[in-house]
PDB file of C-alpha atoms and ligand atoms in Angstrom:
ATOM      1  CA  MET L1440     175.754  91.843  51.421  1.00  0.00           C
ATOM      2  CA  TRP L1441     175.306  95.011  53.457  1.00  0.00           C
ATOM      3  CA  ILE L1442     175.360  93.070  56.721  1.00  0.00           C
ATOM      4  CA  ARG L1443     178.453  91.177  55.581  1.00  0.00           C
ATOM      5  CA  ASP L1444     180.305  94.432  54.802  1.00  0.00           C
ATOM      6  CA  ILE L1445     179.513  95.758  58.241  1.00  0.00           C
ATOM      7  CA  GLY L1446     180.785  92.492  59.659  1.00  0.00           C
ATOM      8  CA  LYS L1447     184.027  92.901  57.703  1.00  0.00           C
ATOM      9  CA  GLY L1448     184.350  96.454  58.966  1.00  0.00           C
ATOM     10  CA  PHE L1449     184.003  95.368  62.565  1.00  0.00           C
ATOM     11  CA  ALA L1450     186.478  92.546  62.007  1.00  0.00           C
ATOM     12  CA  LEU L1451     188.986  95.038  60.609  1.00  0.00           C
ATOM     13  CA  ILE L1452     188.522  97.444  63.526  1.00  0.00           C
ATOM     14  CA  LEU L1453     188.905  94.532  65.954  1.00  0.00           C
ATOM     15  CA  LEU L1454     192.075  93.351  64.178  1.00  0.00           C
ATOM     16  CA  VAL L1455     193.617  96.855  64.204  1.00  0.00           C
ATOM     17  CA  THR L1456     192.757  97.272  67.892  1.00  0.00           C
ATOM     18  CA  LEU L1457     194.290  93.896  68.739  1.00  0.00           C
ATOM     19  CA  LEU L1458     197.449  94.648  66.760  1.00  0.00           C
ATOM     20  CA  GLN L1459     197.790  98.016  68.493  1.00  0.00           C
ATOM     21  CA  GLY L1460     197.330  96.331  71.825  1.00  0.00           C
ATOM     22  CA  CYS L1461     200.098  93.810  71.155  1.00  0.00           C
ATOM     23  CA  SER L1462     202.794  95.669  69.314  1.00  0.00           C
ATOM     24  CA  GLY L1463     201.992  99.281  70.102  1.00  0.00           C
ATOM     25  CA  GLY L1464     200.686 101.100  67.058  1.00  0.00           C
ATOM     26  CA  GLY L1465     200.188 104.817  66.500  1.00  0.00           C
ATOM     27  CA  TRP L1466     198.961 107.109  69.220  1.00  0.00           C
ATOM     28  CA  THR L1467     195.312 106.916  70.175  1.00  0.00           C
ATOM     29  CA  GLU L1468     193.143 110.018  70.404  1.00  0.00           C
ATOM     30  CA  ARG L1469     193.013 109.633  74.172  1.00  0.00           C
ATOM     31  CA  GLU L1470     196.832 109.490  74.353  1.00  0.00           C
ATOM     32  CA  ARG L1471     197.151 112.610  72.164  1.00  0.00           C
ATOM     33  CA  THR L1472     194.707 114.439  74.406  1.00  0.00           C
ATOM     34  CA  VAL L1473     196.664 113.514  77.558  1.00  0.00           C
ATOM     35  CA  ILE L1474     200.000 114.452  75.942  1.00  0.00           C
ATOM     36  CA  PHE L1475     199.087 117.770  74.318  1.00  0.00           C
ATOM     37  CA  ARG L1476     196.409 119.149  76.637  1.00  0.00           C
ATOM     38  CA  SER L1477     198.259 118.631  79.897  1.00  0.00           C
ATOM     39  CA  ASP L1478     200.399 121.288  81.528  1.00  0.00           C
ATOM     40  CA  SER L1479     204.174 121.003  81.315  1.00  0.00           C
ATOM     41  CA  VAL L1480     204.007 119.227  84.689  1.00  0.00           C
ATOM     42  CA  MET L1481     201.620 116.351  84.130  1.00  0.00           C
ATOM     43  CA  PHE L1482     198.985 114.979  86.468  1.00  0.00           C
ATOM     44  CA  VAL L1483     200.441 111.989  88.320  1.00  0.00           C
ATOM     45  CA  THR L1484     198.118 109.020  88.676  1.00  0.00           C
ATOM     46  CA  THR L1485     197.735 107.571  92.158  1.00  0.00           C
ATOM     47  CA  TRP L1486     196.976 104.021  93.236  1.00  0.00           C
ATOM     48  CA  HIS L1487     193.654 104.870  94.896  1.00  0.00           C
ATOM     49  CA  GLU L1488     192.168 106.991  92.138  1.00  0.00           C
ATOM     50  CA  ASP L1489     193.732 105.651  88.929  1.00  0.00           C
ATOM     51  CA  SER L1490     194.345 102.009  89.674  1.00  0.00           C
ATOM     52  CA  VAL L1491     193.161 100.823  86.228  1.00  0.00           C
ATOM     53  CA  GLN L1492     195.778 102.980  84.512  1.00  0.00           C
ATOM     54  CA  LEU L1493     198.521 101.864  86.893  1.00  0.00           C
ATOM     55  CA  ARG L1494     197.528  98.187  86.701  1.00  0.00           C
ATOM     56  CA  THR L1495     197.365  97.950  82.892  1.00  0.00           C
ATOM     57  CA  PRO L1496     200.488  96.497  81.214  1.00  0.00           C
ATOM     58  CA  SER L1497     202.102  98.948  78.788  1.00  0.00           C
ATOM     59  CA  VAL L1498     202.813  98.414  75.085  1.00  0.00           C
ATOM     60  CA  ASP L1499     205.747  99.434  72.886  1.00  0.00           C
ATOM     61  CA  VAL L1500     206.048 102.665  70.922  1.00  0.00           C
ATOM     62  CA  ALA L1501     206.126 101.740  67.211  1.00  0.00           C
ATOM     63  CA  PRO L1502     209.470 102.527  65.448  1.00  0.00           C
ATOM     64  CA  GLU L1503     207.724 104.906  63.015  1.00  0.00           C
ATOM     65  CA  GLU L1504     206.721 106.999  66.043  1.00  0.00           C
ATOM     66  CA  PHE L1505     210.269 107.404  67.432  1.00  0.00           C
ATOM     67  CA  GLN L1506     210.616 110.905  65.949  1.00  0.00           C
ATOM     68  CA  SER L1507     206.979 111.885  66.432  1.00  0.00           C
ATOM     69  CA  GLU L1508     205.905 115.113  68.080  1.00  0.00           C
ATOM     70  CA  GLU L1509     203.808 113.005  70.478  1.00  0.00           C
ATOM     71  CA  LEU L1510     206.815 111.083  71.809  1.00  0.00           C
ATOM     72  CA  LYS L1511     209.051 114.169  72.043  1.00  0.00           C
ATOM     73  CA  THR L1512     206.351 116.128  73.899  1.00  0.00           C
ATOM     74  CA  LEU L1513     205.549 113.230  76.226  1.00  0.00           C
ATOM     75  CA  MET L1514     209.232 112.652  77.073  1.00  0.00           C
ATOM     76  CA  ALA L1515     209.791 116.370  77.777  1.00  0.00           C
ATOM     77  CA  LYS L1516     206.696 116.626  79.986  1.00  0.00           C
ATOM     78  CA  MET L1517     207.537 113.440  81.906  1.00  0.00           C
ATOM     79  CA  LEU L1518     210.989 114.872  82.664  1.00  0.00           C
ATOM     80  CA  ARG L1519     209.505 118.167  83.878  1.00  0.00           C
ATOM     81  CA  THR L1520     207.079 116.189  86.038  1.00  0.00           C
ATOM     82  CA  VAL L1521     209.636 113.946  87.759  1.00  0.00           C
ATOM     83  CA  THR L1522     212.071 116.837  88.357  1.00  0.00           C
ATOM     84  CA  ASP L1523     209.407 119.273  89.544  1.00  0.00           C
ATOM     85  CA  PRO L1524     210.007 120.260  93.196  1.00  0.00           C
ATOM     86  CA  SER L1525     206.488 119.017  94.026  1.00  0.00           C
ATOM     87  CA  GLN L1526     207.502 115.486  92.958  1.00  0.00           C
ATOM     88  CA  ASP L1527     211.278 115.353  93.286  1.00  0.00           C
ATOM     89  CA  GLY L1528     211.557 111.724  92.162  1.00  0.00           C
ATOM     90  CA  VAL L1529     214.449 109.621  90.865  1.00  0.00           C
ATOM     91  CA  GLY L1530     212.330 107.947  88.179  1.00  0.00           C
ATOM     92  CA  ILE L1531     208.961 107.972  86.454  1.00  0.00           C
ATOM     93  CA  ALA L1532     207.097 105.607  84.131  1.00  0.00           C
ATOM     94  CA  ALA L1533     204.558 106.589  81.457  1.00  0.00           C
ATOM     95  CA  PRO L1534     201.553 104.899  83.173  1.00  0.00           C
ATOM     96  CA  GLN L1535     202.095 107.353  86.019  1.00  0.00           C
ATOM     97  CA  VAL L1536     201.114 110.207  83.693  1.00  0.00           C
ATOM     98  CA  GLY L1537     198.243 108.249  82.166  1.00  0.00           C
ATOM     99  CA  ILE L1538     199.982 106.706  79.130  1.00  0.00           C
ATOM    100  CA  ASN L1539     200.356 102.904  78.940  1.00  0.00           C
ATOM    101  CA  ARG L1540     203.551 102.868  76.842  1.00  0.00           C
ATOM    102  CA  ARG L1541     206.954 101.388  77.658  1.00  0.00           C
ATOM    103  CA  ILE L1542     208.691 104.706  78.439  1.00  0.00           C
ATOM    104  CA  ILE L1543     210.591 105.548  81.625  1.00  0.00           C
ATOM    105  CA  TRP L1544     212.947 108.225  82.920  1.00  0.00           C
ATOM    106  CA  VAL L1545     215.629 107.196  85.406  1.00  0.00           C
ATOM    107  CA  GLN L1546     218.076 109.390  87.280  1.00  0.00           C
ATOM    108  CA  ARG L1547     221.458 107.789  86.601  1.00  0.00           C
ATOM    109  CA  LEU L1548     222.916 108.081  90.087  1.00  0.00           C
ATOM    110  CA  ASP L1549     225.753 105.850  88.856  1.00  0.00           C
ATOM    111  CA  LYS L1550     226.946 108.506  86.365  1.00  0.00           C
ATOM    112  CA  GLU L1551     228.805 111.753  86.883  1.00  0.00           C
ATOM    113  CA  ASP L1552     226.392 114.685  87.493  1.00  0.00           C
ATOM    114  CA  GLU L1553     223.571 112.136  87.914  1.00  0.00           C
ATOM    115  CA  PRO L1554     221.642 112.956  84.709  1.00  0.00           C
ATOM    116  CA  PHE L1555     218.064 111.883  84.009  1.00  0.00           C
ATOM    117  CA  GLU L1556     217.875 109.572  80.978  1.00  0.00           C
ATOM    118  CA  CYS L1557     214.876 108.341  79.006  1.00  0.00           C
ATOM    119  CA  TYR L1558     214.373 104.737  77.835  1.00  0.00           C
ATOM    120  CA  VAL L1559     211.779 103.730  75.251  1.00  0.00           C
ATOM    121  CA  ASN L1560     210.536 100.157  74.748  1.00  0.00           C
ATOM    122  CA  ILE L1561     212.577  99.096  77.740  1.00  0.00           C
ATOM    123  CA  ARG L1562     212.624  95.588  79.162  1.00  0.00           C
ATOM    124  CA  ILE L1563     214.624  93.887  81.870  1.00  0.00           C
ATOM    125  CA  ASP L1564     216.350  90.952  80.183  1.00  0.00           C
ATOM    126  CA  SER L1565     217.853  89.495  83.329  1.00  0.00           C
ATOM    127  CA  LEU L1566     218.264  90.047  87.054  1.00  0.00           C
ATOM    128  CA  PHE L1567     221.262  88.727  88.932  1.00  0.00           C
ATOM    129  CA  GLY L1568     223.759  89.356  91.707  1.00  0.00           C
ATOM    130  CA  ASP L1569     223.091  89.680  95.413  1.00  0.00           C
ATOM    131  CA  THR L1570     219.717  90.777  96.647  1.00  0.00           C
ATOM    132  CA  ARG L1571     219.398  93.940  98.699  1.00  0.00           C
ATOM    133  CA  ARG L1572     216.551  95.100 100.925  1.00  0.00           C
ATOM    134  CA  GLY L1573     215.907  98.835 101.045  1.00  0.00           C
ATOM    135  CA  PRO L1574     213.264 101.564 101.320  1.00  0.00           C
ATOM    136  CA  GLU L1575     211.272 102.640  98.271  1.00  0.00           C
ATOM    137  CA  GLY L1576     208.688 105.306  97.637  1.00  0.00           C
ATOM    138  CA  CYS L1577     206.588 106.103  94.593  1.00  0.00           C
ATOM    139  CA  LEU L1578     205.034 109.259  93.152  1.00  0.00           C
ATOM    140  CA  SER L1579     201.854 107.213  92.643  1.00  0.00           C
ATOM    141  CA  VAL L1580     201.755 106.009  96.269  1.00  0.00           C
ATOM    142  CA  PRO L1581     202.086 109.355  98.064  1.00  0.00           C
ATOM    143  CA  GLY L1582     202.693 109.411 101.787  1.00  0.00           C
ATOM    144  CA  TYR L1583     204.090 105.890 102.112  1.00  0.00           C
ATOM    145  CA  GLN L1584     207.351 104.009 101.932  1.00  0.00           C
ATOM    146  CA  GLY L1585     208.086 100.308 101.962  1.00  0.00           C
ATOM    147  CA  MET L1586     210.931  97.839 102.325  1.00  0.00           C
ATOM    148  CA  VAL L1587     211.568  95.928  99.098  1.00  0.00           C
ATOM    149  CA  THR L1588     214.092  93.240  98.224  1.00  0.00           C
ATOM    150  CA  ARG L1589     215.638  93.690  94.780  1.00  0.00           C
ATOM    151  CA  ASN L1590     218.536  92.321  92.775  1.00  0.00           C
ATOM    152  CA  ASN L1591     221.761  94.297  92.683  1.00  0.00           C
ATOM    153  CA  ASN L1592     222.307  93.839  88.937  1.00  0.00           C
ATOM    154  CA  VAL L1593     220.109  94.113  85.860  1.00  0.00           C
ATOM    155  CA  VAL L1594     220.567  93.806  82.113  1.00  0.00           C
ATOM    156  CA  ILE L1595     218.172  96.102  80.261  1.00  0.00           C
ATOM    157  CA  SER L1596     217.360  96.451  76.569  1.00  0.00           C
ATOM    158  CA  TYR L1597     215.692  99.439  74.933  1.00  0.00           C
ATOM    159  CA  SER L1598     215.300 101.150  71.553  1.00  0.00           C
ATOM    160  CA  ASP L1599     217.770 103.755  70.306  1.00  0.00           C
ATOM    161  CA  LEU L1600     215.459 106.461  68.915  1.00  0.00           C
ATOM    162  CA  GLU L1601     217.926 107.584  66.220  1.00  0.00           C
ATOM    163  CA  SER L1602     218.946 104.234  64.713  1.00  0.00           C
ATOM    164  CA  GLY L1603     215.947 102.183  65.831  1.00  0.00           C
ATOM    165  CA  ASN L1604     218.377  99.506  67.052  1.00  0.00           C
ATOM    166  CA  LYS L1605     218.047  97.629  70.318  1.00  0.00           C
ATOM    167  CA  VAL L1606     220.623  98.622  72.928  1.00  0.00           C
ATOM    168  CA  LYS L1607     221.662  96.398  75.837  1.00  0.00           C
ATOM    169  CA  GLU L1608     223.191  97.697  79.041  1.00  0.00           C
ATOM    170  CA  GLN L1609     224.172  96.272  82.405  1.00  0.00           C
ATOM    171  CA  ILE L1610     223.499  98.356  85.521  1.00  0.00           C
ATOM    172  CA  GLU L1611     224.260  97.754  89.178  1.00  0.00           C
ATOM    173  CA  GLY L1612     223.596  99.133  92.633  1.00  0.00           C
ATOM    174  CA  TYR L1613     220.832 101.528  93.620  1.00  0.00           C
ATOM    175  CA  THR L1614     220.360 102.652  89.996  1.00  0.00           C
ATOM    176  CA  ALA L1615     219.527  99.025  89.131  1.00  0.00           C
ATOM    177  CA  VAL L1616     216.848  99.179  91.835  1.00  0.00           C
ATOM    178  CA  ILE L1617     215.323 102.296  90.207  1.00  0.00           C
ATOM    179  CA  PHE L1618     215.214 100.449  86.860  1.00  0.00           C
ATOM    180  CA  GLN L1619     213.434  97.497  88.497  1.00  0.00           C
ATOM    181  CA  HIS L1620     210.889  99.811  90.175  1.00  0.00           C
ATOM    182  CA  GLU L1621     210.151 101.747  86.961  1.00  0.00           C
ATOM    183  CA  CYS L1622     209.985  98.632  84.736  1.00  0.00           C
ATOM    184  CA  ASP L1623     207.538  97.097  87.225  1.00  0.00           C
ATOM    185  CA  HIS L1624     205.198 100.014  86.458  1.00  0.00           C
ATOM    186  CA  LEU L1625     205.180  98.893  82.796  1.00  0.00           C
ATOM    187  CA  GLU L1626     203.818  95.489  83.891  1.00  0.00           C
ATOM    188  CA  GLY L1627     201.168  97.046  86.145  1.00  0.00           C
ATOM    189  CA  ILE L1628     203.144  96.190  89.304  1.00  0.00           C
ATOM    190  CA  LEU L1629     203.623  98.635  92.201  1.00  0.00           C
ATOM    191  CA  TYR L1630     206.362  98.387  94.831  1.00  0.00           C
ATOM    192  CA  VAL L1631     203.696  97.809  97.499  1.00  0.00           C
ATOM    193  CA  ASP L1632     203.052  94.418  95.819  1.00  0.00           C
ATOM    194  CA  ARG L1633     206.644  93.397  96.513  1.00  0.00           C
ATOM    195  CA  ALA L1634     207.241  95.149  99.838  1.00  0.00           C
ATOM    196  CA  ASP L1635     207.438  93.079 103.019  1.00  0.00           C
ATOM    197  CA  THR L1636     206.593  96.206 105.051  1.00  0.00           C
ATOM    198  CA  VAL L1637     204.765  99.400 104.075  1.00  0.00           C
ATOM    199  CA  TYR L1638     204.723 102.365 106.433  1.00  0.00           C
ATOM    200  CA  VAL L1639     203.634 105.994 106.543  1.00  0.00           C
ATOM    201  CA  ASN L1640     206.371 108.315 105.380  1.00  0.00           C
ATOM    202  CA  GLN L1641     207.410 110.407 108.391  1.00  0.00           C
ATOM    203  CA  PRO L1642     208.059 113.744 106.612  1.00  0.00           C
ATOM    204  CA  TRP L1643     204.595 113.450 105.092  1.00  0.00           C
ATOM    205  CA  MET L1644     203.130 112.928 108.576  1.00  0.00           C
ATOM    206  CA  GLU L1645     204.977 116.047 109.778  1.00  0.00           C
ATOM    207  CA  GLU L1646     203.488 118.015 106.903  1.00  0.00           C
ATOM    208  CA  LEU L1647     200.028 116.711 107.751  1.00  0.00           C
ATOM    209  CA  ARG L1648     200.386 117.644 111.426  1.00  0.00           C
ATOM    210  CA  GLN L1649     201.393 121.179 110.524  1.00  0.00           C
ATOM    211  CA  TYR L1650     198.604 121.631 108.037  1.00  0.00           C
ATOM    212  CA  ASP L1651     196.145 124.436 108.710  1.00  0.00           C
ATOM    213  CA  TYR L1652     192.843 122.564 108.736  1.00  0.00           C
ATOM    214  CA  THR L1653     190.872 125.812 109.039  1.00  0.00           C
ATOM    215  CA  ARG L1654     191.907 126.600 105.467  1.00  0.00           C
ATOM    216  CA  PRO L1655     188.924 125.978 103.160  1.00  0.00           C
ATOM    217  CA  GLY L1656     189.061 123.364 100.445  1.00  0.00           C
ATOM    218  CA  TRP L1657     191.361 120.874 102.182  1.00  0.00           C
ATOM    219  CA  TRP L1658     189.055 117.988 101.402  1.00  0.00           C
TER     220      TRP L1658
HETATM  221 ZN1   ZN V2775     206.787 104.292  91.191  1.00  0.00          ZN
END
């Protein structure tokens, strides 16, 4: 009887874990720690040091968490991170700050004043239009750029945090490329997987050449 109860307990834990993995349940303790203990500018994961985090597919945020303090804090810190002068990106995805949830920020270069906007439980429903080949960089692949071919048009769907409804939107041009890059992160894909050429970013090389190597603590 005792053994059987333990067995049931394990089965329940396993079931809860599996359900969380599929549909995205409440926040885990590890996620809460990353969200609340980090500085306002979060640590950005890089492909050499945090490849497991970057290669793990992300799960949805559950609707009952849309107004949670965890989500609000995470969204605010991700925005501060991508807009920080040290990063200066046009988009960021949650796995890049150590959280495997379907959350991204994209700078809407197609809108007046080019605002940053956040998308939760985002998916790309379809890709169409001409393809375009252009340079891409990534906060998680510092020091490099690559040439990637992407579609010119995307249809995205995401959750409206107020109503809980799904919203669909069509986007085109370079902003559509940013959406493709950020949504790739949610599948564990990096632009270097798609690039036909990857090269060292020249400004980064300049910075490296000018670096004072006599300064202690460089390595
Ligand atoms: Zn990226």
